[in-house]
mmCIF file of C-alpha atoms in Angstrom:
data_model
loop_
_atom_site.group_PDB
_atom_site.id
_atom_site.type_symbol
_atom_site.label_atom_id
_atom_site.label_comp_id
_atom_site.label_asym_id
_atom_site.label_seq_id
_atom_site.Cartn_x
_atom_site.Cartn_y
_atom_site.Cartn_z
ATOM 1 C CA UNK A 1 54.394 28.450 167.595
ATOM 2 C CA UNK A 2 53.293 29.133 164.005
ATOM 3 C CA UNK A 3 54.853 32.575 164.236
ATOM 4 C CA UNK A 4 58.218 30.953 165.061
ATOM 5 C CA UNK A 5 57.870 28.502 162.160
ATOM 6 C CA UNK A 6 57.097 31.302 159.720
ATOM 7 C CA UNK A 7 60.007 33.354 161.026
ATOM 8 C CA UNK A 8 62.376 30.355 160.751
ATOM 9 C CA UNK A 9 61.179 29.643 157.185
ATOM 10 C CA UNK A 10 61.685 33.262 156.106
ATOM 11 C CA UNK A 11 65.152 33.274 157.662
ATOM 12 C CA UNK A 12 66.145 30.025 155.914
ATOM 13 C CA UNK A 13 64.855 31.277 152.552
ATOM 14 C CA UNK A 14 66.719 34.563 152.856
ATOM 15 C CA UNK A 15 69.980 32.766 153.717
ATOM 16 C CA UNK A 16 69.486 30.464 150.746
ATOM 17 C CA UNK A 17 68.795 33.373 148.404
ATOM 18 C CA UNK A 18 71.881 35.282 149.541
ATOM 19 C CA UNK A 19 74.207 32.287 149.273
ATOM 20 C CA UNK A 20 72.917 31.361 145.803
ATOM 21 C CA UNK A 21 73.471 34.824 144.361
ATOM 22 C CA UNK A 22 77.155 35.312 145.229
ATOM 23 C CA UNK A 23 79.387 35.368 142.155
ATOM 24 C CA UNK A 24 82.314 32.902 141.942
ATOM 25 C CA UNK A 25 85.768 34.465 141.791
ATOM 26 C CA UNK A 26 87.464 34.636 138.421
ATOM 27 C CA UNK A 27 90.084 31.853 138.307
ATOM 28 C CA UNK A 28 92.011 32.938 135.237
ATOM 29 C CA UNK A 29 95.655 33.814 135.565
ATOM 30 C CA UNK A 30 96.528 37.419 134.665
ATOM 31 C CA UNK A 31 99.659 36.364 132.743
ATOM 32 C CA UNK A 32 99.264 37.528 129.147
ATOM 33 C CA UNK A 33 100.785 34.351 127.668
ATOM 34 C CA UNK A 34 99.113 31.660 129.772
ATOM 35 C CA UNK A 35 95.621 31.265 131.136
ATOM 36 C CA UNK A 36 94.633 28.485 133.525
ATOM 37 C CA UNK A 37 91.025 27.588 132.849
ATOM 38 C CA UNK A 38 88.590 25.854 135.149
ATOM 39 C CA UNK A 39 84.892 25.217 134.632
ATOM 40 C CA UNK A 40 82.686 28.137 135.691
ATOM 41 C CA UNK A 41 79.327 29.649 134.781
ATOM 42 C CA UNK A 42 78.908 33.381 134.454
ATOM 43 C CA UNK A 43 76.842 35.597 132.198
ATOM 44 C CA UNK A 44 78.702 38.869 132.094
ATOM 45 C CA UNK A 45 79.224 41.334 129.297
ATOM 46 C CA UNK A 46 82.998 40.739 129.426
ATOM 47 C CA UNK A 47 82.540 37.228 127.966
ATOM 48 C CA UNK A 48 82.638 38.618 124.434
ATOM 49 C CA UNK A 49 85.914 40.438 125.060
ATOM 50 C CA UNK A 50 87.363 37.222 126.576
ATOM 51 C CA UNK A 51 86.299 35.317 123.442
ATOM 52 C CA UNK A 52 88.159 37.824 121.255
ATOM 53 C CA UNK A 53 91.270 37.549 123.428
ATOM 54 C CA UNK A 54 91.241 33.741 123.138
ATOM 55 C CA UNK A 55 91.300 33.765 119.330
ATOM 56 C CA UNK A 56 95.105 33.495 119.236
ATOM 57 C CA UNK A 57 95.458 30.925 122.022
ATOM 58 C CA UNK A 58 95.670 27.151 121.998
ATOM 59 C CA UNK A 59 94.632 24.805 124.781
ATOM 60 C CA UNK A 60 97.044 22.352 126.339
ATOM 61 C CA UNK A 61 95.760 19.609 128.615
ATOM 62 C CA UNK A 62 97.053 18.896 132.099
ATOM 63 C CA UNK A 63 96.720 15.201 132.913
ATOM 64 C CA UNK A 64 96.366 13.187 136.110
ATOM 65 C CA UNK A 65 97.291 9.514 136.018
ATOM 66 C CA UNK A 66 94.873 7.027 137.592
ATOM 67 C CA UNK A 67 96.889 4.955 140.089
ATOM 68 C CA UNK A 68 94.884 1.803 139.373
ATOM 69 C CA UNK A 69 94.715 1.795 135.577
ATOM 70 C CA UNK A 70 97.688 4.132 134.944
ATOM 71 C CA UNK A 71 95.524 5.832 132.303
ATOM 72 C CA UNK A 72 95.656 9.600 131.793
ATOM 73 C CA UNK A 73 92.656 11.769 132.663
ATOM 74 C CA UNK A 74 92.497 15.452 131.772
ATOM 75 C CA UNK A 75 92.290 17.421 135.025
ATOM 76 C CA UNK A 76 92.507 20.945 133.614
ATOM 77 C CA UNK A 77 93.753 22.963 130.668
ATOM 78 C CA UNK A 78 95.976 25.952 130.118
ATOM 79 C CA UNK A 79 95.861 28.350 127.227
ATOM 80 C CA UNK A 80 99.073 29.572 125.667
ATOM 81 C CA UNK A 81 99.577 32.220 123.050
ATOM 82 C CA UNK A 82 99.628 30.543 119.640
ATOM 83 C CA UNK A 83 102.352 32.899 118.396
ATOM 84 C CA UNK A 84 104.869 31.658 121.003
ATOM 85 C CA UNK A 85 107.712 29.460 119.795
ATOM 86 C CA UNK A 86 107.355 25.729 120.394
ATOM 87 C CA UNK A 87 110.054 25.923 123.079
ATOM 88 C CA UNK A 88 108.198 28.744 124.890
ATOM 89 C CA UNK A 89 104.937 26.751 124.758
ATOM 90 C CA UNK A 90 106.787 23.803 126.325
ATOM 91 C CA UNK A 91 108.214 26.112 129.012
ATOM 92 C CA UNK A 92 104.712 27.351 129.899
ATOM 93 C CA UNK A 93 103.506 23.739 130.070
ATOM 94 C CA UNK A 94 106.486 22.642 132.189
ATOM 95 C CA UNK A 95 105.877 25.485 134.635
ATOM 96 C CA UNK A 96 102.228 24.470 135.076
ATOM 97 C CA UNK A 97 103.011 20.733 135.346
ATOM 98 C CA UNK A 98 105.680 21.530 137.941
ATOM 99 C CA UNK A 99 103.269 23.637 140.006
ATOM 100 C CA UNK A 100 100.213 21.370 139.757
ATOM 101 C CA UNK A 101 101.714 17.864 139.728
ATOM 102 C CA UNK A 102 105.210 17.963 141.248
ATOM 103 C CA UNK A 103 105.196 20.413 144.171
ATOM 104 C CA UNK A 104 106.968 23.109 142.097
ATOM 105 C CA UNK A 105 110.061 20.953 141.509
ATOM 106 C CA UNK A 106 112.080 22.414 138.611
ATOM 107 C CA UNK A 107 111.273 21.066 135.143
ATOM 108 C CA UNK A 108 113.513 22.615 132.478
ATOM 109 C CA UNK A 109 113.143 22.491 128.700
ATOM 110 C CA UNK A 110 116.737 21.860 127.543
ATOM 111 C CA UNK A 111 116.318 21.565 123.771
ATOM 112 C CA UNK A 112 114.173 20.506 120.853
ATOM 113 C CA UNK A 113 116.145 18.395 118.383
ATOM 114 C CA UNK A 114 115.206 16.738 115.107
ATOM 115 C CA UNK A 115 115.787 12.976 115.276
ATOM 116 C CA UNK A 116 114.917 10.955 112.153
ATOM 117 C CA UNK A 117 112.691 13.802 110.950
ATOM 118 C CA UNK A 118 110.799 14.031 114.255
ATOM 119 C CA UNK A 119 110.911 16.847 116.834
ATOM 120 C CA UNK A 120 112.133 15.471 120.180
ATOM 121 C CA UNK A 121 112.185 17.627 123.319
ATOM 122 C CA UNK A 122 114.757 17.030 126.042
ATOM 123 C CA UNK A 123 113.404 17.843 129.506
ATOM 124 C CA UNK A 124 115.619 18.080 132.598
ATOM 125 C CA UNK A 125 114.253 17.289 136.058
ATOM 126 C CA UNK A 126 116.523 19.380 138.256
ATOM 127 C CA UNK A 127 116.881 19.527 142.019
ATOM 128 C CA UNK A 128 120.377 20.964 142.622
ATOM 129 C CA UNK A 129 121.571 18.055 144.749
ATOM 130 C CA UNK A 130 118.610 18.099 147.151
ATOM 131 C CA UNK A 131 117.268 14.764 145.818
ATOM 132 C CA UNK A 132 113.661 15.987 146.000
ATOM 133 C CA UNK A 133 112.844 14.189 142.735
ATOM 134 C CA UNK A 134 114.117 10.846 144.056
ATOM 135 C CA UNK A 135 110.959 9.967 146.088
ATOM 136 C CA UNK A 136 108.924 10.530 142.908
ATOM 137 C CA UNK A 137 111.008 7.808 141.229
ATOM 138 C CA UNK A 138 110.469 5.242 144.019
ATOM 139 C CA UNK A 139 108.048 2.305 144.093
ATOM 140 C CA UNK A 140 106.338 0.506 141.245
ATOM 141 C CA UNK A 141 103.114 2.526 141.297
ATOM 142 C CA UNK A 142 104.727 5.837 142.269
ATOM 143 C CA UNK A 143 107.371 5.522 139.569
ATOM 144 C CA UNK A 144 104.793 4.553 136.940
ATOM 145 C CA UNK A 145 102.557 7.492 137.906
ATOM 146 C CA UNK A 146 105.529 9.890 137.717
ATOM 147 C CA UNK A 147 106.635 8.503 134.335
ATOM 148 C CA UNK A 148 103.163 8.555 132.808
ATOM 149 C CA UNK A 149 102.371 12.018 134.200
ATOM 150 C CA UNK A 150 105.485 13.510 132.641
ATOM 151 C CA UNK A 151 105.189 11.651 129.331
ATOM 152 C CA UNK A 152 101.459 12.311 128.818
ATOM 153 C CA UNK A 153 101.655 15.973 129.779
ATOM 154 C CA UNK A 154 104.548 16.704 127.427
ATOM 155 C CA UNK A 155 103.403 14.590 124.466
ATOM 156 C CA UNK A 156 99.757 15.811 124.645
ATOM 157 C CA UNK A 157 98.763 12.607 122.785
ATOM 158 C CA UNK A 158 95.032 12.961 123.469
ATOM 159 C CA UNK A 159 94.923 16.700 122.724
ATOM 160 C CA UNK A 160 93.792 17.467 119.171
ATOM 161 C CA UNK A 161 93.854 21.282 119.543
ATOM 162 C CA UNK A 162 97.512 21.651 120.522
ATOM 163 C CA UNK A 163 98.683 23.060 117.148
ATOM 164 C CA UNK A 164 102.331 22.473 116.184
ATOM 165 C CA UNK A 165 103.811 20.095 118.747
ATOM 166 C CA UNK A 166 106.696 17.756 119.502
ATOM 167 C CA UNK A 167 106.697 14.157 118.273
ATOM 168 C CA UNK A 168 108.768 12.730 121.122
ATOM 169 C CA UNK A 169 110.212 13.485 124.535
ATOM 170 C CA UNK A 170 113.131 12.276 126.651
ATOM 171 C CA UNK A 171 113.975 13.157 130.229
ATOM 172 C CA UNK A 172 117.164 13.803 132.183
ATOM 173 C CA UNK A 173 117.707 13.999 135.924
ATOM 174 C CA UNK A 174 120.179 16.775 136.829
ATOM 175 C CA UNK A 175 121.364 16.773 133.190
ATOM 176 C CA UNK A 176 122.186 13.052 133.224
ATOM 177 C CA UNK A 177 120.371 9.937 132.032
ATOM 178 C CA UNK A 178 117.781 8.670 134.519
ATOM 179 C CA UNK A 179 118.898 5.370 136.065
ATOM 180 C CA UNK A 180 116.068 4.483 138.435
ATOM 181 C CA UNK A 181 114.293 1.146 137.859
ATOM 182 C CA UNK A 182 110.716 2.306 138.437
ATOM 183 C CA UNK A 183 110.965 5.237 136.011
ATOM 184 C CA UNK A 184 112.925 3.487 133.256
ATOM 185 C CA UNK A 185 110.400 4.788 130.674
ATOM 186 C CA UNK A 186 111.853 8.256 131.241
ATOM 187 C CA UNK A 187 115.359 7.210 130.150
ATOM 188 C CA UNK A 188 114.365 6.539 126.519
ATOM 189 C CA UNK A 189 112.695 8.688 123.873
ATOM 190 C CA UNK A 190 108.908 8.261 123.977
ATOM 191 C CA UNK A 191 106.914 9.108 120.849
ATOM 192 C CA UNK A 192 103.294 10.139 120.343
ATOM 193 C CA UNK A 193 100.936 7.428 119.050
#
């Protein structure tokens, strides 16, 4: 009986040791302009080369909106090349927001205009007549979550390391003003605090 207990203990310890020593997979995107970063611990010699590569990058936050409080919470970050134009930085952000928050529905950066001395981006939510955005505009909570998700992610109000950025944002749906009651915040220009 004791022999079986010792054997079981040794087996359990060896399984534990093997499972604790496996290395997590690297979750960074190989795209040279954008890196999606998630929390991970690793002590490898390539960390110093990664640090050098990040010198010319800025972090942009990706926000979730709490359905109860409608407050933004940072869920992840992306890194974009600091030397990109402001429009290209917005395009990288829109691509990530589309993929992570809106089931890859198209989000297009139409223009960046100066209005009363402030940079205002115009963003088009496109669906080519398939109406896939429409369910995102429905319902009080769903519409508010959609509005706040888009506004917070593009304004980056809580992000202090964003570098040069837009002051305001307005949204279009298929290149026209948005006329849905529950996402009325998207039809006007929203400015950073």
